[in-house]
Coordinates of C-alpha atoms in Angstrom, one line a residue:
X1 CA -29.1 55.4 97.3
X2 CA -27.8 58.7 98.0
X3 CA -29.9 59.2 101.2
X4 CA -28.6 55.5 102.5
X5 CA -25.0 56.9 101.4
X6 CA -25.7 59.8 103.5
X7 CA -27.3 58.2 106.8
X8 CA -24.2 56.1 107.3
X9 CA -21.7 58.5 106.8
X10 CA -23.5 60.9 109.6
X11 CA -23.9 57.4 111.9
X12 CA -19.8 57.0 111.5
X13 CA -19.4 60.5 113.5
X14 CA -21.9 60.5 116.2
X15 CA -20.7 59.3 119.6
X16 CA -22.8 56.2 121.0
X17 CA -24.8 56.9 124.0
X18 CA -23.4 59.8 125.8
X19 CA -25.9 61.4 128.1
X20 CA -24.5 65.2 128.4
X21 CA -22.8 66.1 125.1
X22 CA -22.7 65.6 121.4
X23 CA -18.6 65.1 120.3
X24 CA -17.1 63.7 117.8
X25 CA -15.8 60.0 118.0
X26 CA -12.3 60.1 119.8
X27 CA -11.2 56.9 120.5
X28 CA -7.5 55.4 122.9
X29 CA -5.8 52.3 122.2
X30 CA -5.6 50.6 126.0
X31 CA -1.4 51.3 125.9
X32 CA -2.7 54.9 125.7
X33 CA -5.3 54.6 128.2
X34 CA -2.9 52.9 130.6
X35 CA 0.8 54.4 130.1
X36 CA -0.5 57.8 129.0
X37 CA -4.1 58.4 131.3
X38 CA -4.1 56.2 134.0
X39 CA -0.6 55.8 135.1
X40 CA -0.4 59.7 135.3
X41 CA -3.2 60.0 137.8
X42 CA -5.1 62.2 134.6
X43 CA -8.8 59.7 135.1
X44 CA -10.9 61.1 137.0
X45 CA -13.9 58.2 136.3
X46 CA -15.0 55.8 133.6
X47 CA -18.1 54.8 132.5
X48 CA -18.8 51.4 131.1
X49 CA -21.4 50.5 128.7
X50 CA -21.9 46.4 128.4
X51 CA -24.5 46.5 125.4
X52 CA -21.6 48.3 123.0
X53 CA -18.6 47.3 124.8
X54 CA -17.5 50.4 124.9
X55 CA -16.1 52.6 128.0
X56 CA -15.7 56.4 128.4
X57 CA -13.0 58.0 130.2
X58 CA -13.3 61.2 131.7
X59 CA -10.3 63.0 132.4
X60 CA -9.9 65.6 134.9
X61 CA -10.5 69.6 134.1
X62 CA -6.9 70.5 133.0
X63 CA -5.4 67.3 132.4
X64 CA -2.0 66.9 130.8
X65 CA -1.8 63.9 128.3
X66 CA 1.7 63.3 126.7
X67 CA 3.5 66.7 127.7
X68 CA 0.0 69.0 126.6
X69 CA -2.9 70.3 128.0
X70 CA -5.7 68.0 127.1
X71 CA -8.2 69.9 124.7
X72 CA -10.7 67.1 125.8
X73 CA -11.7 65.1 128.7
X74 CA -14.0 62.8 127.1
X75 CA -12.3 59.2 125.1
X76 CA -13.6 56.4 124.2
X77 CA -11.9 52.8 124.3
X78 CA -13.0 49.6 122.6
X79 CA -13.3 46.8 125.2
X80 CA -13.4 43.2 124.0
X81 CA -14.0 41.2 127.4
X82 CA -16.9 43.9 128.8
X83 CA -17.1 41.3 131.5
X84 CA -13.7 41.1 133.1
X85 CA -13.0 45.2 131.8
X86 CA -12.8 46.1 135.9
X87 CA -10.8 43.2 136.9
X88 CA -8.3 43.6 134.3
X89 CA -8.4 47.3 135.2
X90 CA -7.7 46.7 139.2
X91 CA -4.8 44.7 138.4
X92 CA -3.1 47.1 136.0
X93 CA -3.6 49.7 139.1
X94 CA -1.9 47.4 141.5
X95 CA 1.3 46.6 139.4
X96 CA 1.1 50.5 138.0
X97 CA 1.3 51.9 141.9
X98 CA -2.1 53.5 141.9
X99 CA -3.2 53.2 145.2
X100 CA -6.4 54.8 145.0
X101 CA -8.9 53.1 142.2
X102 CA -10.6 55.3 139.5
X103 CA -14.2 55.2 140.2
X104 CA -15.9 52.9 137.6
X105 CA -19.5 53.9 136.8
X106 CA -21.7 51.0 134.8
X107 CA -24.3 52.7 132.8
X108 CA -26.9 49.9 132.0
X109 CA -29.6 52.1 130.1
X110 CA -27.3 54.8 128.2
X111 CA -27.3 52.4 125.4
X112 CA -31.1 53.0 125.0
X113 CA -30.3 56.2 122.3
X114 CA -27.6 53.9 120.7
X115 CA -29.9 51.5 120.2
X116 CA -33.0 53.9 119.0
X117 CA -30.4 55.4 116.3
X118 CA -29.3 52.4 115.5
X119 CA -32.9 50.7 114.9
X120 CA -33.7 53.8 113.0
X121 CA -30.7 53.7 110.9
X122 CA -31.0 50.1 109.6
X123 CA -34.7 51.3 108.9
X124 CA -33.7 53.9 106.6
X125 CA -31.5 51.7 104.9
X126 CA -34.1 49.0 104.3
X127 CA -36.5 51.6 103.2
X128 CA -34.1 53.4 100.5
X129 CA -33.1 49.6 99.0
X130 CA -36.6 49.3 98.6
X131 CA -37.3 52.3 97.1
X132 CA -34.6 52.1 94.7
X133 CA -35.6 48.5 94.3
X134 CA -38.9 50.0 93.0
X135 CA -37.4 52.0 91.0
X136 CA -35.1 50.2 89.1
X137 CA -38.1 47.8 88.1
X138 CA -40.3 50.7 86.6
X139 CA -37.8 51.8 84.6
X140 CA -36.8 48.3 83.4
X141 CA -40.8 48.4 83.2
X142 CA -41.4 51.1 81.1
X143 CA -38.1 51.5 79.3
X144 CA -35.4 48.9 79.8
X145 CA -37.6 46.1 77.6
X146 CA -38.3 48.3 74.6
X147 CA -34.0 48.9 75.1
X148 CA -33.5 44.9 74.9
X149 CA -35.7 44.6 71.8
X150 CA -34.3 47.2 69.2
X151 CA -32.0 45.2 66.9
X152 CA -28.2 45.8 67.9
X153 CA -27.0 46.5 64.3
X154 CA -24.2 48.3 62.8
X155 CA -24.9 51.4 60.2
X156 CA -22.5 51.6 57.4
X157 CA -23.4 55.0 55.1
X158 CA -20.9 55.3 52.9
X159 CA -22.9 58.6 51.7
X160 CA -22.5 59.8 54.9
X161 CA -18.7 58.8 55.6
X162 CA -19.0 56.2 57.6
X163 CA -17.6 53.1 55.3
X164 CA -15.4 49.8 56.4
X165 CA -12.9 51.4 54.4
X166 CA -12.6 47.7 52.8
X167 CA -13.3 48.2 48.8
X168 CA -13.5 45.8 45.9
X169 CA -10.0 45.9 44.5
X170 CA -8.7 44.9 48.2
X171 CA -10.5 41.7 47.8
X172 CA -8.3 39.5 45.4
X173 CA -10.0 37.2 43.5
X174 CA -13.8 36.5 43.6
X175 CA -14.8 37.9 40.4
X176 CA -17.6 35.9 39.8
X177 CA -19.1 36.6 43.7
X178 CA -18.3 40.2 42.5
X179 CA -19.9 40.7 39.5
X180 CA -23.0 38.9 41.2
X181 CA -23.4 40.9 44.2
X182 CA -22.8 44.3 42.5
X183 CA -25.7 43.0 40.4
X184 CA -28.1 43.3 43.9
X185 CA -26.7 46.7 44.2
X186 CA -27.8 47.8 41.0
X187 CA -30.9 46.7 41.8
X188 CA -31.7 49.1 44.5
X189 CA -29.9 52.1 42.6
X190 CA -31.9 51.3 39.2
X191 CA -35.3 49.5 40.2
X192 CA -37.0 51.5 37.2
X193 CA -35.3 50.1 34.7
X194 CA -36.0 46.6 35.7
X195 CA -39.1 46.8 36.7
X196 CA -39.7 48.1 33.1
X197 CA -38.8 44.9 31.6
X198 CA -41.1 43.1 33.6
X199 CA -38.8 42.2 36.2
X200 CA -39.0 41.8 40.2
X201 CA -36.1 43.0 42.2
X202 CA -34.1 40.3 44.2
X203 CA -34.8 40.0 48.1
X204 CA -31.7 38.3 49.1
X205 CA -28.3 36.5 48.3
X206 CA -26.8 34.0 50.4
X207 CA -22.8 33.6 50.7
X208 CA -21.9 30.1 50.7
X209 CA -18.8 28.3 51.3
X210 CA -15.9 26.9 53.8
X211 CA -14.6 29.5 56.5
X212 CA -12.1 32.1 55.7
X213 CA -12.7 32.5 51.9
X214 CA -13.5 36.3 52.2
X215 CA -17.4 36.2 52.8
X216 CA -17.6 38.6 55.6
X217 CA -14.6 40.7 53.8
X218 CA -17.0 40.8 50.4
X219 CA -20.0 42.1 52.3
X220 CA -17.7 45.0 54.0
X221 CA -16.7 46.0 50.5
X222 CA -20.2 46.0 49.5
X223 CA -21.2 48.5 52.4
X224 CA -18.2 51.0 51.3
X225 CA -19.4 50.9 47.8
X226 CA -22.6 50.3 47.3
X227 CA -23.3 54.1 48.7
X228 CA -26.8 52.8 49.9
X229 CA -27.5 51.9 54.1
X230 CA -25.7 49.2 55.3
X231 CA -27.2 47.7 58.4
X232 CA -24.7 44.4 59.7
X233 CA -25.3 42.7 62.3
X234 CA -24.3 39.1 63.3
X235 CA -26.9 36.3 63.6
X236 CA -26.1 35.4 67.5
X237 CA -27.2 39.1 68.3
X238 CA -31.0 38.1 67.5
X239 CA -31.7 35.7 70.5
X240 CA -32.3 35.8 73.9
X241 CA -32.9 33.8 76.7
X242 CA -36.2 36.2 76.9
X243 CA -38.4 34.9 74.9
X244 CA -40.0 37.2 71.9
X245 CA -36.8 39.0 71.8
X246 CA -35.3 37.4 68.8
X247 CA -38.6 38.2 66.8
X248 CA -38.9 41.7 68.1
X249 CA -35.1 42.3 66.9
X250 CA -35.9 41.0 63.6
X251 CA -39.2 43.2 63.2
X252 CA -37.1 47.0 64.4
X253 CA -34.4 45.5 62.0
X254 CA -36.3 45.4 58.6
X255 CA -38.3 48.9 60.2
X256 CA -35.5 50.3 60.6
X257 CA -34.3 49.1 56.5
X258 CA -37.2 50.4 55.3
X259 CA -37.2 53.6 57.0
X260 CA -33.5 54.2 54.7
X261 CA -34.8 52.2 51.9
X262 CA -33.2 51.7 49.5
X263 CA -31.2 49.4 52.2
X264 CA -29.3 46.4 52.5
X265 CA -29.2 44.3 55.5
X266 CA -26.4 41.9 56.1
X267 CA -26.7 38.7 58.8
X268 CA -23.1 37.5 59.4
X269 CA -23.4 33.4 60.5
X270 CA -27.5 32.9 58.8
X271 CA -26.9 29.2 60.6
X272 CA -27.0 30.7 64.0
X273 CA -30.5 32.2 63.5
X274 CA -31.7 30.5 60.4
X275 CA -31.6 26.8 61.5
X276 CA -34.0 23.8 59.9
X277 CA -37.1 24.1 62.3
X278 CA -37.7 20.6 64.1
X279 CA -40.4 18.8 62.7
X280 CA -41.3 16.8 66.1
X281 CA -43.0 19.0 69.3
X282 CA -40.3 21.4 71.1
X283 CA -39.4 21.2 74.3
X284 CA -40.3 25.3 74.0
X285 CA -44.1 24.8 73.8
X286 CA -46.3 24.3 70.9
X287 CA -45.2 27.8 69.4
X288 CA -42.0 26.6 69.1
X289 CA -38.6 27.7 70.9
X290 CA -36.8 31.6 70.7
X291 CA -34.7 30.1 67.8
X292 CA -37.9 29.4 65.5
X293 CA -39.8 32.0 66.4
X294 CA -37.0 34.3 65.4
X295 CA -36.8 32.2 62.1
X296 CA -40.2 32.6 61.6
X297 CA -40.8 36.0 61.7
X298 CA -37.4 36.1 59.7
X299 CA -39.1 34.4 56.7
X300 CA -42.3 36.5 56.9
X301 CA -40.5 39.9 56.6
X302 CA -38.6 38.5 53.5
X303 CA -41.4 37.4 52.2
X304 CA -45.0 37.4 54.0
X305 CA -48.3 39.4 53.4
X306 CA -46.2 42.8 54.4
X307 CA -43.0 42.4 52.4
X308 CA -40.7 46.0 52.4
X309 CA -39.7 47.2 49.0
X310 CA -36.5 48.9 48.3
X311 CA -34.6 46.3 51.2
X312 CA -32.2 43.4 50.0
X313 CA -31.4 41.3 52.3
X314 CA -27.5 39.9 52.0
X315 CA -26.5 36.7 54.3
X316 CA -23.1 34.5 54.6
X317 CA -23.1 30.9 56.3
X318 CA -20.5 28.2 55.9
X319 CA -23.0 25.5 56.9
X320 CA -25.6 25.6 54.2
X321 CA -26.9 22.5 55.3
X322 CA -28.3 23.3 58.8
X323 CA -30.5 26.1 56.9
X324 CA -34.0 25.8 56.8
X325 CA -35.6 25.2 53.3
X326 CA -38.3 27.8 53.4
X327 CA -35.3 30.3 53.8
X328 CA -33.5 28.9 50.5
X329 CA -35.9 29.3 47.9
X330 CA -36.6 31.8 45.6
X331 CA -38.4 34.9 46.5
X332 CA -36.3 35.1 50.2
X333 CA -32.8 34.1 48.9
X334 CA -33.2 34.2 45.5
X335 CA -29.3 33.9 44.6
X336 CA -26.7 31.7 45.9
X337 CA -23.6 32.7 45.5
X338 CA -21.0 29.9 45.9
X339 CA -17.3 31.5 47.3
X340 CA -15.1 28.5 47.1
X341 CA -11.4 28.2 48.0
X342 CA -9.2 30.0 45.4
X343 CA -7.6 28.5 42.5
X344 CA -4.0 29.2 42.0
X345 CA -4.2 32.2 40.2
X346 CA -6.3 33.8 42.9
X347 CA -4.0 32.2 45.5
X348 CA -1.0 34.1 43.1
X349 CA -3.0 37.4 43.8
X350 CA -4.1 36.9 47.3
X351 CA -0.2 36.6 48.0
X352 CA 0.5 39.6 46.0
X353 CA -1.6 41.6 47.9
X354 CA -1.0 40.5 51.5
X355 CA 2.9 40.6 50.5
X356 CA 2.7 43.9 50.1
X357 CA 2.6 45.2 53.2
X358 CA 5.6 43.1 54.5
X359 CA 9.4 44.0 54.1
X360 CA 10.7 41.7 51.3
X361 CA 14.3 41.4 50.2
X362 CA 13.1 41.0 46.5
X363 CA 9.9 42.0 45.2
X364 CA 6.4 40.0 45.9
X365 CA 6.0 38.7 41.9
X366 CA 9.2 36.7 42.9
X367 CA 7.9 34.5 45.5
X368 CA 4.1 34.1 44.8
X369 CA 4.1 31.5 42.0
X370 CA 6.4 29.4 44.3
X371 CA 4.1 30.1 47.2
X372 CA 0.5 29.6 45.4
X373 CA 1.9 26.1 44.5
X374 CA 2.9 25.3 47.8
X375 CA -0.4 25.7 49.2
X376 CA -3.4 24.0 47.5
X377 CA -5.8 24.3 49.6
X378 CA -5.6 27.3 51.5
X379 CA -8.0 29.6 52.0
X380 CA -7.5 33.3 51.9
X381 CA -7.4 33.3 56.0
X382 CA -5.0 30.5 55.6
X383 CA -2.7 32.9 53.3
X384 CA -2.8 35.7 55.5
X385 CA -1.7 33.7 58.3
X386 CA 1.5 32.2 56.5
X387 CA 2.2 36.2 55.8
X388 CA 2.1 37.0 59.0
X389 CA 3.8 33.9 60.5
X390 CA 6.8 35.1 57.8
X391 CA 7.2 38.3 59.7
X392 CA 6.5 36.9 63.1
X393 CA 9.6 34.5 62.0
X394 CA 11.9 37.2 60.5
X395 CA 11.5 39.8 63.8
X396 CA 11.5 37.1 66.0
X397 CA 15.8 36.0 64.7
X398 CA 15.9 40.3 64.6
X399 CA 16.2 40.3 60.9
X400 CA 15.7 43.7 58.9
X401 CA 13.3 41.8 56.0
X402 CA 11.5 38.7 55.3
X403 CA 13.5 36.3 53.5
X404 CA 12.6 33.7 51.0
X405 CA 13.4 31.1 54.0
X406 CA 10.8 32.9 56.1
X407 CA 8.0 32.3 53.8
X408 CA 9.2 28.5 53.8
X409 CA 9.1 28.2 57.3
X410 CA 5.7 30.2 57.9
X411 CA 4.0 27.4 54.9
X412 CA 5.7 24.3 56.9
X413 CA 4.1 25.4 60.0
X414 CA 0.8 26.3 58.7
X415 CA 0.7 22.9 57.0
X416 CA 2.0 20.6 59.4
X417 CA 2.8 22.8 62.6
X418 CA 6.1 23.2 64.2
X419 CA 8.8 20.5 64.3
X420 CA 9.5 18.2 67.1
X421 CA 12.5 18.9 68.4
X422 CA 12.3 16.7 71.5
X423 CA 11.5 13.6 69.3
X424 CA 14.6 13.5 68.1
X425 CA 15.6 9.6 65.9
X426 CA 18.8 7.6 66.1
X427 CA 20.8 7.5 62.3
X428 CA 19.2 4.2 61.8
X429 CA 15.6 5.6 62.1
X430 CA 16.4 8.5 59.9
X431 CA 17.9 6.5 57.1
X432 CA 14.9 4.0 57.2
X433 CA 12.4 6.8 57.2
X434 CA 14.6 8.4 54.2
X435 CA 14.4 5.5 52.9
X436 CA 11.2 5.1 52.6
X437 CA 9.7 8.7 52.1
X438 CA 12.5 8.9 49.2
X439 CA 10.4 6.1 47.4
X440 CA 7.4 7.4 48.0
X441 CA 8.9 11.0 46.2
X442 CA 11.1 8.6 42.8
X443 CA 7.3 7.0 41.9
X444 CA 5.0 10.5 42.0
X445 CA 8.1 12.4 39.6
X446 CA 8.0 9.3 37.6
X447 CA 4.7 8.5 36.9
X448 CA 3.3 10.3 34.0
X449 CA -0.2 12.3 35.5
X450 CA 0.9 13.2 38.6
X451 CA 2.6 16.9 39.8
X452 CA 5.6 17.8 40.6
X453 CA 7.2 18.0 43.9
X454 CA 8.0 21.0 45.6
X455 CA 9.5 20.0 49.1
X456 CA 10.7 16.2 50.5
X457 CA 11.3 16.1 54.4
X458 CA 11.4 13.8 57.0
X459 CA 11.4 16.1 59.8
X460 CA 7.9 15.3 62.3
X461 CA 5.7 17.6 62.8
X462 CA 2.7 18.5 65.3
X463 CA -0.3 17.9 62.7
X464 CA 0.7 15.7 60.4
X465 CA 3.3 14.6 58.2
X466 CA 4.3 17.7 55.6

């Protein structure tokens, strides 16, 4: 590309088709030619090429252009009407006073270099996109493939300094899942002492449960302290629209686990690469499309003819049921570890410990029983978020802390969105919506099994009613 780079740049300088000299491109606006060169009596001839629609004026030996001696007499001037170039150029004479005509030369075969250097140029281009066309396949040839088919994972060596930074006691809650994972990790450290007792090691655990209950955040606080490899990567990075790719990936994966054995590999989203195979004829082929091939050679490194010791595989998926059943049973995933949404108490601590790091007026153990009661259901993304809505609220009024009403406001919008203020209802609706939400709120505090309420409104909302 260089050599096309450098052919074009030379063209830009070379003057087209003049017979007696090389100069450099030097070209008049026709005001210039007219009010500065003609109307002075300065040309002495021009020649007119038709097949470039160009002329060249030649000025006299000593001419004077604009007050100065002329350090050149040769110009060039684009000419958009080749054709009517002399009439236009007569007339201009006649109302300019010049009564003798500048001799006009037509020059019908100086074009022939022009043309030759041109011809030449556009050959040397072709020929160097061609080359470099050539080029740019042998490398994808012989290198760029073999590129596309190493697995795009993420090393995590906590031995080595290179943790998440993300450790057990940041995760509140999730004991169990804690204990149980840990377990996998003792595995790899200790596979003597189990293997004494008759034991096999684990190949895999699977992280089940509804989004944003801390899967992903559990599996980076395993690769900060599990102080073994930690190779991450995310399920959609295994296929391709090139097909074999996917497999490929999976095989330099598990090669590249075994090479740092003892290992632990973690797939973020299994449904995006471990999906139920179909049962009738793909659309793919007989062999199946990417996605199953992939799966396929998936299952057979967990557990085929060649499986790898000292590698445990660690997956998290909050669709369970899209997985294939030769990926679920023992010997691949032997342990499924179920990370539901948190119970109060772990909603109590999950507050605590995303409080923290937000400017309260009193302490966090003031507001988190009230708050963990207020949101059954949440998950620990969903706390997080009413944390940060809190502060979002308090900066956005320019207050110096969060306030208690904050935190209300930040658990009314996560629940049921922001008011509507342009729906605004007359007394009379208000007092029959009162009304009735106000019986609604007298029958659950007087029946006998049912909670106790926290908040009565009758303000709408985007989502739903709060």
């Amino acid at each position: 590309m260089m050599m096309t780079f450098t052919l074009i740049t030379i063209s830009t300088y070379l003057v087209p088709g003049d017979n007696t000299q090389s100069e450099m491109i030097r070209y008049v606006s026709w005001n210039e030619f007219v009010y500065s060169m003609l109307s002075k009596g300065e040309v002495e001839e021009i020649i007119v090429r038709p097949d470039l629609e160009i002329v060249t004026i030649i000025l006299y030996e000593g001419a004077v252009i604009k007050g100065k001696r002329a350090n050149h007499r040769v110009y060039h001037m684009n000419v958009g009407n080749i054709q009517r170039f002399e009439e236009k150029l007569r007339e201009t004479e006649m109302s300019l006073g010049v009564k003798e005509g500048v001799r006009v030369i037509y020059d019908r075969n100086g074009s022939v270099a022009a043309k030759i250097f041109t011809t030449l140029l556009i050959g040397a281009v072709i020929l160097s996109f061609l080359y470099s066309t050539k080029s740019m396949k042998m490398n994808i040839n012989l290198g760029g493939f073999s590129q596309l088919r190493r697995a795009k994972f993420t090393l995590v060596d906590s031995m080595s300094g290179q943790g998440k930074g993300v450790k057990f006691q940041d995760v509140a809650g999730l004991k169990e899942a804690k204990i149980e994972v840990m377990e996998f990790v003792d595995y790899l450290k200790r596979p003597e002492h189990y293997k004494s007792l008759g034991a096999k090691v684990p190949k895999g655990a699977l992280l089940l449960g509804p989004p944003g209950c801390g899967k992903t955040m559990l599996a980076k606080a395993v690769a900060t302290e599990s102080n073994v490899p930690f190779l991450s990567m995310n399920g959609s990075e295994f296929i391709e629209m090139i097909g074999g790719l996917g497999a490929a990936r999976v095989r330099d994966l598990f090669k590249e686990a075994s090479s740092r054995a003892p290992c632990i590999i973690y797939i973020d989203e299994m449904d995006a690469v471990g999906r139920a195979r179909s049962s009738g004829a793909s659309s793919w082929g007989p062999g199946g499309g990417e996605g199953e091939q992939t799966l396929n050679q998936l299952l057979v490194e967990m557990d085929g003819m060649k499986s790898r010791e000292g590698v445990v595989v660690l997956a998290s998926t909050n669709r369970a049921d899209v997985l294939d059943k030769a990926l679920l049973r023992p010997g691949r995933f032997d342990r499924h570890i179920l990370i539901d949404l948190p119970t109060l108490v772990e909603r109590e601590e999950i507050f605590e410990r995303h409080l923290k790091s937000i400017v309260l007026e009193p302490l966090p153990q003031h507001y988190v029983k009230r708050l963990a009661y207020l949101t059954p259901g949440f998950s620990g993304a969903d706390i997080a978020n009413v944390c940060n809505e809190a502060a979002l609220h308090a900066a956005r009024h320019k207050q110096n802390i969060v306030k208690a009403s904050d935190l209300e406001y930040a658990v009314e919008r996560v629940v049921g969105g922001t008011e509507k203020r342009s729906h605004a209802m007359s007394p009379g609706e208000k007092k029959i919506v009162a009304y009735h939400e106000s019986g609604h709120a007298l029958i659950g505090w007087l029946l006998e099994h049912t909670d106790a309420l926290l908040k009565v409104t009758i303000v709408p909302r985007t989502n739903k009613a709060l």
